[in-house]
Each structure stands twice: as C-alpha cells, then as structure tokens.
GROMACS .gro file of C-alpha atoms in nm:
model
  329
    1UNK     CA    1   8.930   5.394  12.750
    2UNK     CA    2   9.040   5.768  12.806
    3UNK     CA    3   9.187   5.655  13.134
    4UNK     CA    4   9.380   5.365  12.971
    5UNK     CA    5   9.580   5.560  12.736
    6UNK     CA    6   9.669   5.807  12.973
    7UNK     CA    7   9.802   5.507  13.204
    8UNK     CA    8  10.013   5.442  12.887
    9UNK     CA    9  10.111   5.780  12.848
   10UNK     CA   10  10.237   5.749  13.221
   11UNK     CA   11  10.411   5.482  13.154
   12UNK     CA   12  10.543   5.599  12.816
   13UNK     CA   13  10.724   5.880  12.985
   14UNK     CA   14  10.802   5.716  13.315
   15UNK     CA   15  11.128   5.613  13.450
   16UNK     CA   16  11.102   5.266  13.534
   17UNK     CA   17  11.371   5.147  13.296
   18UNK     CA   18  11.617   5.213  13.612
   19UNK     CA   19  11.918   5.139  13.832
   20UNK     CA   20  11.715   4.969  14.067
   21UNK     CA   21  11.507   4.745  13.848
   22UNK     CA   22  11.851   4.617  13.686
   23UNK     CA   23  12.016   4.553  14.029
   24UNK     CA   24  11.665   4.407  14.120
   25UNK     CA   25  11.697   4.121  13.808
   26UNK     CA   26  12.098   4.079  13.851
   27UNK     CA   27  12.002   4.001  14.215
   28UNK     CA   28  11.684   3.747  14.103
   29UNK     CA   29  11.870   3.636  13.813
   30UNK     CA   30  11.576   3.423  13.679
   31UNK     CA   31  11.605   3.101  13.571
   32UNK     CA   32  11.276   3.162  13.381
   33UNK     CA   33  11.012   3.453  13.349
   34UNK     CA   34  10.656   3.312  13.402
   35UNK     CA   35  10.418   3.592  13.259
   36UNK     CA   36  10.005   3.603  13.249
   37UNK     CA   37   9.910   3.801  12.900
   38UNK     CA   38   9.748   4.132  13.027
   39UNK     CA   39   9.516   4.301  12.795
   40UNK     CA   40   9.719   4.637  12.879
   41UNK     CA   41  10.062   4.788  12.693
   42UNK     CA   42  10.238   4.813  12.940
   43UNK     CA   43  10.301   4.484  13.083
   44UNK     CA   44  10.407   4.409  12.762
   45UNK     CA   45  10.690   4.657  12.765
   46UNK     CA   46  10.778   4.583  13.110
   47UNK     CA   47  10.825   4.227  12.992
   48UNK     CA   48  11.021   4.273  12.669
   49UNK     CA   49  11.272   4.480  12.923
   50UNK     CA   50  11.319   4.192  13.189
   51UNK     CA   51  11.316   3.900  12.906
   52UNK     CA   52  11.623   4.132  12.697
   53UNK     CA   53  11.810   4.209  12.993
   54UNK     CA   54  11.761   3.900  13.200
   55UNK     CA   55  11.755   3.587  12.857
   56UNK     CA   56  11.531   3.414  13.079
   57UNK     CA   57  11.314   3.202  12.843
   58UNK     CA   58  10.943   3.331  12.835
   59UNK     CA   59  10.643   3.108  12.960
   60UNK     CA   60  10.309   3.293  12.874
   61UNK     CA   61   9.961   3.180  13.003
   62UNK     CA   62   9.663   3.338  12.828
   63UNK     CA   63   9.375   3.354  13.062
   64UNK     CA   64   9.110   3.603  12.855
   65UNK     CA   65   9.127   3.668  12.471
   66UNK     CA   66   9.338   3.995  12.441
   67UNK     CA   67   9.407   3.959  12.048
   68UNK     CA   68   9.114   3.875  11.830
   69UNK     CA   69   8.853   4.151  11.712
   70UNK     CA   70   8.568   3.947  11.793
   71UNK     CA   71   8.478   4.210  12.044
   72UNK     CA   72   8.189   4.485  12.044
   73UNK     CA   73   8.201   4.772  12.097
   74UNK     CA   74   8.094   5.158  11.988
   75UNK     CA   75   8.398   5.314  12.105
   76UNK     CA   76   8.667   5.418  11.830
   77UNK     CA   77   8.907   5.448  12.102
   78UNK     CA   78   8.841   5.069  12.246
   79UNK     CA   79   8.894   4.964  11.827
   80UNK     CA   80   9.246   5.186  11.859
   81UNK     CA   81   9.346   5.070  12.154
   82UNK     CA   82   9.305   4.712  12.093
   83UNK     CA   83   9.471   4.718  11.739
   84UNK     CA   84   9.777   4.815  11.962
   85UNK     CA   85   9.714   4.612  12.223
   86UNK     CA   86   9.712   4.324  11.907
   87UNK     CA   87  10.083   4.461  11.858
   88UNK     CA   88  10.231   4.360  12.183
   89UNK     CA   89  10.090   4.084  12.249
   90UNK     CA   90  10.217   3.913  11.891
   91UNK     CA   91  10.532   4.060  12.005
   92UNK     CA   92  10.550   3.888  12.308
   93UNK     CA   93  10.423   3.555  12.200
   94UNK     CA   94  10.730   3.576  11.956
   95UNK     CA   95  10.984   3.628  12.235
   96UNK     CA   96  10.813   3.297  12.439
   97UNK     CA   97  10.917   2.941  12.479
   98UNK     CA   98  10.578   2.814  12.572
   99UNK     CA   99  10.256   2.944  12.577
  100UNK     CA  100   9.940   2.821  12.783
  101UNK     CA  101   9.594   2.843  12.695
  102UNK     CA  102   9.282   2.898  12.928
  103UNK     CA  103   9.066   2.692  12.728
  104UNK     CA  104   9.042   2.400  12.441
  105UNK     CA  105   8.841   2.692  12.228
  106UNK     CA  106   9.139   2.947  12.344
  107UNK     CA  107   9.415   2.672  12.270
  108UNK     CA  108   9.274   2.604  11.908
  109UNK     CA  109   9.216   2.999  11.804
  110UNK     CA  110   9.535   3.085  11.906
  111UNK     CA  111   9.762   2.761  11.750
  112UNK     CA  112   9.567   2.861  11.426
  113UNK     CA  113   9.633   3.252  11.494
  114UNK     CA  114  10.003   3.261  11.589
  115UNK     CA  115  10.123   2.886  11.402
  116UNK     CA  116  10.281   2.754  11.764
  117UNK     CA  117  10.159   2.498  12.025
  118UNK     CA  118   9.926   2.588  12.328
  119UNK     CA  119   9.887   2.389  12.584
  120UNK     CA  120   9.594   2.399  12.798
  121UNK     CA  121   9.666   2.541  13.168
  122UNK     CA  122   9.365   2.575  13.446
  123UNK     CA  123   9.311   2.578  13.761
  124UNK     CA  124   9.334   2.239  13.994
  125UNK     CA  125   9.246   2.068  14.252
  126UNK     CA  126   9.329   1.744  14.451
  127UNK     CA  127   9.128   1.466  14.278
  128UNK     CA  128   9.293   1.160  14.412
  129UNK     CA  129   9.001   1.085  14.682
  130UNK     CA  130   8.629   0.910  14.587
  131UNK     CA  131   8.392   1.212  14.530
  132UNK     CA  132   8.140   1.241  14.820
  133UNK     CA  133   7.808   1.185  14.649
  134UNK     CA  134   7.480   1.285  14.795
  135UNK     CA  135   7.254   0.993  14.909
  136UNK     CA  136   6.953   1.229  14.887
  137UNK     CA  137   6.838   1.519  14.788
  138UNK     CA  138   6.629   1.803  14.977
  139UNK     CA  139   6.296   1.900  14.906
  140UNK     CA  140   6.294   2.130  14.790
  141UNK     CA  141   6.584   2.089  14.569
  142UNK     CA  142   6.857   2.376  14.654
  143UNK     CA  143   7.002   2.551  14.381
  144UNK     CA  144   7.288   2.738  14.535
  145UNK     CA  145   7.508   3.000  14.312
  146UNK     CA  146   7.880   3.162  14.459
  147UNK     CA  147   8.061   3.435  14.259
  148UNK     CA  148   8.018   3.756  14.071
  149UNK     CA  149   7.720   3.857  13.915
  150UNK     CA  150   7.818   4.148  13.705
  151UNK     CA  151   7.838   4.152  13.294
  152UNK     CA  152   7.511   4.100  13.289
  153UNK     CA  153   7.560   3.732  13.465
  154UNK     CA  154   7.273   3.848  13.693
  155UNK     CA  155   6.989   3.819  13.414
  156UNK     CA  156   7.096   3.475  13.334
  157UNK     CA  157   7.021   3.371  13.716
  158UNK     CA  158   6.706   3.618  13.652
  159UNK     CA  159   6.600   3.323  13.409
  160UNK     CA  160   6.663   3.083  13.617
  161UNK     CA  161   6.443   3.224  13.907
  162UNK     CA  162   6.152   3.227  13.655
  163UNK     CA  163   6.187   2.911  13.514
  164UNK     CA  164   6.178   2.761  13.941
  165UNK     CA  165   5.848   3.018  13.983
  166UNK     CA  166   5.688   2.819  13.681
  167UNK     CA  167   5.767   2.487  13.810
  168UNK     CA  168   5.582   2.619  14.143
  169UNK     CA  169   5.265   2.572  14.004
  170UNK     CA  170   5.271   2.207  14.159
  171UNK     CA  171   5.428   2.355  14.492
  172UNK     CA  172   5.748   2.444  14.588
  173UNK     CA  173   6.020   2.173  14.401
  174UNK     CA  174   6.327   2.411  14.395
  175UNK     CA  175   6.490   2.714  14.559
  176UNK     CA  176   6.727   2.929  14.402
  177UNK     CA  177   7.032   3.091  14.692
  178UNK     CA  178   7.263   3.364  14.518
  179UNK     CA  179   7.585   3.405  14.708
  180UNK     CA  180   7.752   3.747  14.576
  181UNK     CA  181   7.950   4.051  14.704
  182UNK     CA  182   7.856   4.228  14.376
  183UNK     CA  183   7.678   4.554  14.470
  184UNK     CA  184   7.315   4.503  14.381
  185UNK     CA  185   7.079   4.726  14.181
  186UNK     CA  186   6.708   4.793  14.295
  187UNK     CA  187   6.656   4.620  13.908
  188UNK     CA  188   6.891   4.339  14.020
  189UNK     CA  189   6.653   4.295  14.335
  190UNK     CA  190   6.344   4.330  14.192
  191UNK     CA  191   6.422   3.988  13.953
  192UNK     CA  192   6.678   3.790  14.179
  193UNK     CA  193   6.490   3.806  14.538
  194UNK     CA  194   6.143   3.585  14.473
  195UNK     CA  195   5.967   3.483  14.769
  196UNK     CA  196   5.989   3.085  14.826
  197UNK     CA  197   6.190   3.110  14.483
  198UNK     CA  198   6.516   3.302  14.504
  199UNK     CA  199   6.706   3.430  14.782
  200UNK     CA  200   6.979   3.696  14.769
  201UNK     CA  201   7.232   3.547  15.049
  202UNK     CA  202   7.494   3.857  15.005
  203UNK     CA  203   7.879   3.789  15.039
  204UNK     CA  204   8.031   3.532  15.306
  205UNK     CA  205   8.369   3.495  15.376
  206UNK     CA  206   8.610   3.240  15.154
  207UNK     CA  207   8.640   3.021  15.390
  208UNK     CA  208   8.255   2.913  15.390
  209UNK     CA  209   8.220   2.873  15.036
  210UNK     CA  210   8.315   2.514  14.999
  211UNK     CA  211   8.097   2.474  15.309
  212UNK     CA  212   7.799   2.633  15.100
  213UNK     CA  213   7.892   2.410  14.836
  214UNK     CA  214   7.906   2.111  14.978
  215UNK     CA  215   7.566   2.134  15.138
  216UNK     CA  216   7.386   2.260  14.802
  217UNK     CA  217   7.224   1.960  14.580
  218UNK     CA  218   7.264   2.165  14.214
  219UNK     CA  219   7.537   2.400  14.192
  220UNK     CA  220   7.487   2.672  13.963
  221UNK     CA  221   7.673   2.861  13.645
  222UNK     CA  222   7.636   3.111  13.438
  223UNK     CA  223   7.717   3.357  13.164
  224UNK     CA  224   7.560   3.646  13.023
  225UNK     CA  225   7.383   3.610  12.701
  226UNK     CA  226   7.375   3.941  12.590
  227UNK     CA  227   7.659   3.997  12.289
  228UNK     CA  228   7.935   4.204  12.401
  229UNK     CA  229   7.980   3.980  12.727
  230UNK     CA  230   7.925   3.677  12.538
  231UNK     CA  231   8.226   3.766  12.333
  232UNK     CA  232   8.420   3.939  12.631
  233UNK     CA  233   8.441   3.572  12.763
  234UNK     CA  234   8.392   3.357  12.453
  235UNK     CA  235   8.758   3.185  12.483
  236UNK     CA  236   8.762   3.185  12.857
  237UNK     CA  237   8.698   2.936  13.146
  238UNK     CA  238   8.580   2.989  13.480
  239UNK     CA  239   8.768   2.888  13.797
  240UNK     CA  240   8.464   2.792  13.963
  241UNK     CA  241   8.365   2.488  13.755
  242UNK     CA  242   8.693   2.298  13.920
  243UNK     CA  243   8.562   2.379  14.301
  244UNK     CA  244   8.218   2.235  14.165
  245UNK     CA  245   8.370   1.952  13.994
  246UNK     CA  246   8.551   1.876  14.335
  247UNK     CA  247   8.269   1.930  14.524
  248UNK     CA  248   8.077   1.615  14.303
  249UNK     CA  249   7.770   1.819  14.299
  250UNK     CA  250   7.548   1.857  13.975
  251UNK     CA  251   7.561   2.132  13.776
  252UNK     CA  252   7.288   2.395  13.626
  253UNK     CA  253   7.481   2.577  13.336
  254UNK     CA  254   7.330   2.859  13.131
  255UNK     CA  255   7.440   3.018  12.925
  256UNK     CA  256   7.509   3.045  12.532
  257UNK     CA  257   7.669   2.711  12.457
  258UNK     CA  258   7.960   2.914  12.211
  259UNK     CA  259   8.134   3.034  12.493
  260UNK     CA  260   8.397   2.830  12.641
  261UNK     CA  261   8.311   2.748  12.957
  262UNK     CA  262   7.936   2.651  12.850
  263UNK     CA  263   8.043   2.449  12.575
  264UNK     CA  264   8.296   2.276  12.776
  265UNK     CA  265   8.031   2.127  12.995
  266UNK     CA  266   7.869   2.069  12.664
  267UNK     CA  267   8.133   1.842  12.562
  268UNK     CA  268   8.193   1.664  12.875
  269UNK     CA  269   7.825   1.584  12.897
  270UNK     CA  270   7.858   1.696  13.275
  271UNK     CA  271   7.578   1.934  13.370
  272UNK     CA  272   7.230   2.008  13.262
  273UNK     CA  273   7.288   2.291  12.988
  274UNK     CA  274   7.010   2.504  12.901
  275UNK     CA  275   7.016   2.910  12.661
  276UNK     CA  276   6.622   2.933  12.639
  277UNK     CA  277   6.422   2.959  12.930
  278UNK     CA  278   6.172   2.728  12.783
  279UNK     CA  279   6.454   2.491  12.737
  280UNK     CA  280   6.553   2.571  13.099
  281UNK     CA  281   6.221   2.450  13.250
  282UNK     CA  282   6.156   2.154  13.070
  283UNK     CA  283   6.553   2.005  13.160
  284UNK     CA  284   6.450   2.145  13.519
  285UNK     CA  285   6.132   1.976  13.551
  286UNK     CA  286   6.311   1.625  13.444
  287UNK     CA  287   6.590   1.655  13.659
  288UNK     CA  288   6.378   1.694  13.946
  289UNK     CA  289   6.111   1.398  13.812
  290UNK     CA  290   6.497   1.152  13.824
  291UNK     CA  291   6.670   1.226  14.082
  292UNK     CA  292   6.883   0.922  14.013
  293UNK     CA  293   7.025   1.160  13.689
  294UNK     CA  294   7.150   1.461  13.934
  295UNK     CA  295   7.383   1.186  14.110
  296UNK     CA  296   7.522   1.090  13.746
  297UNK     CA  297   7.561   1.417  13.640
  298UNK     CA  298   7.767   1.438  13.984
  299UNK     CA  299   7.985   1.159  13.927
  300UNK     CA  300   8.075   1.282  13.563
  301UNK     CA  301   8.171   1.599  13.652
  302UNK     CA  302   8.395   1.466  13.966
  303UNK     CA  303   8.523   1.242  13.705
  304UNK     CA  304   8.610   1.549  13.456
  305UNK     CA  305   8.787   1.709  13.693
  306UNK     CA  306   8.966   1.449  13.764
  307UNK     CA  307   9.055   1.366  13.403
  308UNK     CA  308   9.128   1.717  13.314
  309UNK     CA  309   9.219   1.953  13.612
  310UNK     CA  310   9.399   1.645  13.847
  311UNK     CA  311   9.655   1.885  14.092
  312UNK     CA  312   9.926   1.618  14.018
  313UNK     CA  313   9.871   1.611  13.683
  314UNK     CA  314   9.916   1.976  13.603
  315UNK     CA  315  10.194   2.057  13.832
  316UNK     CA  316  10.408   1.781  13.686
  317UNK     CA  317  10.361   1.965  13.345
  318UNK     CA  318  10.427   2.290  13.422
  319UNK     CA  319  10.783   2.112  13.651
  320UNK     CA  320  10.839   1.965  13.299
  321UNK     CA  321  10.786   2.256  13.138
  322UNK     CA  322  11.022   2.440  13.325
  323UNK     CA  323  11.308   2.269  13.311
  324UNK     CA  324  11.281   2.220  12.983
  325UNK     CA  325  11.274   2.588  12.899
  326UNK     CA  326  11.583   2.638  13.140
  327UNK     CA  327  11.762   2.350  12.989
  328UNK     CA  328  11.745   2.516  12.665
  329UNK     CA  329  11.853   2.859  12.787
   0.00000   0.00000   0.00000
C-alpha cells in the first residue's frame, strides 16, 4: 500500500496534463470514452481530464468491486486508501452515461449504491452452433482445471483432491489435472500432486487450452474460501465459466456460494456446487454413480451461455449503447 501512494504522489506531481496529450485528443476527437473502473486514483484523474476536455460521453464497465468496504484487511493505510479510492470512483460514475456491471450481484449493489441503471456486461462467445456433448465418459472420470491458482484458489482444489482420494477406496473413479503457470509452493505441492489422484500439469500455451478443455469430462472452478479473498471477489465473475459453458462440459464449482461467480452457477442450476468437503464427496460420488446427470449438467450450462453471454447478443448492446450515448452528445 506504501508503493501505491507513492505511485499517486508520482502522478500528483507529474506533468501529464500536457501539449501532447491535448493535440493527442484534438487529433482522436472521440466520439465516446469507453473506460474499465480501476481500483487506483489515478485513472480516475486521467479520465476526468480527457472526459472535460474531449465532452465525449462516459461508458464505465465495473469488472471488480472498487467502492464498498466489505473488504478485510489490517492495514490502516489499505482503509485510507480505499476511502479515497471511494471518492473517485463516485466521481466518475457521476460524469458517465452508462455504466456496466460484471455481475447480477455487482449490477444490484451498485443500482442500490449510486441510484442509476447497470447493465450487466461479460465476456462472450459464439453460441449459435449445437454444443458438442460427450457420448461417454472416461474411466476414470477426468477432472481437468486451467487458470490461476493464487488467493488461496489452490486450497479449494486441495479439497477437491481429497475428496477424489476418499472416493478411491473402491479404486480409482476420478483424476484431478491442474493446468497453472502460477509459481508453486513446496506447501502447494505437497496437497495438489497425489499419486493416481491429482496431477500438477504446469502452464501450456493459450492456444491448447480449449484443446485441454474439450477433451476433459468435468471442468473445474473455484474460489478461495478463506475471508479476505472471498470478499476480494464477492461481486465478481470469472471469464472462464463462458469458455466452459462453450465447451458444453460439466462443471465442478467450489467455492462459497455468496460470491458471484459461485452463486451464479447456483442460480442457473448448471454445475455440481459444493463449500464442505463432506458435501463435495457425497455430490462427487453421485455424479459419478449417473453419468446420464454430467451430460445434463452439460447441456444447461451450453444453454446458459447461450442465454446469457450469446456474442451477438452482447455486441448488439454495447452498438446500441453507443450510439445512443453519441446521439445524445
């Protein structure tokens, strides 16, 4: 937090407010100023500038909650700085036109925070084709898991790898594969790479992923459930759950079920959902009993993305959106 102020302080005292930038936005001349919220000052200030000198109307999108103080932390100076950070981003919500939302939990803490619509804004993907279901399943079952495993996400998976070594005592029903470039702990190591139950796979290039994917018969997310990164993410939603939705895999979430992203799923009734490890096991063990269930749980969550994150869909509201805000310039 040290380091953060004294970015500020750079910034504070910086000349940035310049010939060049002003020639730079005559030049542009934007029709409109499309801005992700940053949980930073600076931004912020660097925004009020361009929106003042430029009268391009403002279009915010809020991916991660940057203005309640359902946080935790010990630090006075995180409390200081986020009181301010509260400032500027009220201020800039004030100058917008429209503001976007990560998540239906974001979207309905925010409309009741700042008294102005949200509208919901994820990621997307092309929908438009039949899902390509499995026809069977392996044996065993492959769990397979792509992304970061920081924040504590790597003890949730932890919990997953003991709940599979429980199940083994009838032989070996399902494998765990972790695909992360997060560096790895000896303490990470010790709990994520089980033999004949988890594997550590390291990092693989982006191209592979949906590959991985594709090939996997339970896709796996989750969140930490520790309570500082259970609030860090409470309002937000992970990009991931659209490539598995397209992907019309099933999906293993845990996690706790107030954070957005769990209790989406939740909601949708599109993936076996699970905060206990004893909870865990048991929906484990009848998920692997009915297969026929893992192929519904597929064709629901295809047919949530396609419902809620359709490519088409979401670019024709944010062309909408647009031209609306430029009309009324």
């Amino acid at each position: 937090m040290l380091l953060s102020f004294v970015r500020e302080i750079l910034w504070g005292v910086g000349r940035w407010k310049n010939e060049r930038l002003r020639n730079y936005l005559s030049e542009v001349d934007p029709q409109v100023i499309f801005s992700p919220v940053y949980g930073c000052f600076y931004p912020h200030k660097l925004l009020k500038y361009v929106y003042r000198y430029t009268r391009a109307p403002l279009l915010l999108f809020h991916a991660d909650d940057n203005y309640t103080l359902r946080q935790f932390s010990l630090s006075p100076l995180f409390w200081i700085y986020r009181l301010i950070l509260r400032k500027w981003v009220r201020k800039s919500v004030s100058l917008s036109k429209i503001n976007y939302a990560i998540s239906d939990l974001q979207k309905r803490e925010y409309e009741n925070i700042f008294q102005r619509e949200f509208k919901v804004l994820t990621k997307s993907e092309d929908f438009s084709s039949p899902p390509e279901l499995k026809t069977a399943y392996l044996s065993p079952v492959q769990l397979v898991f792509t992304g970061n495993i920081h924040t504590n996400r790597w003890k949730t998976l932890a919990m997953i790898a003991s709940a599979l070594k429980r199940l083994h005592t009838d032989g070996i029903q399902a494998q765990l594969r972790i695909y992360t470039a997060t560096p790895l702990t000896a303490a990470m190591r010790k709990v994520l790479d089980i033999p004949s139950v988890s594997f550590l796979m390291g990092s693989v290039p982006a191209e592979e992923i949906a590959d991985i994917q594709r090939c996997a018969d339970i896709l796996v997310h989750v969140e930490a459930m520790d309570l500082k990164s259970r609030l860090a993410v409470r309002q937000s939603f992970s990009t991931k759950l659209v490539d598995y939705f397209k992907m019309a895999r099933p999906i293993l979430a845990v996690g706790p079920k107030q954070v957005a992203s769990i209790d989406y799923l939740v909601q949708n009734r599109c993936a076996i959902t699970a905060e206990r490890e004893d909870e865990l096991t048991e929906k484990l063990k009848e998920a692997l009993l009915h297969p026929e269930k893992l192929s519904e749980l597929a064709q629901r969550a295809h047919r949530c993305g396609r419902d809620y994150h359709d490519r088409n869909r979401m670019e024709t509201m944010l062309r909408e959106d647009f031209r609306l805000a430029e009309e009324t310039r």
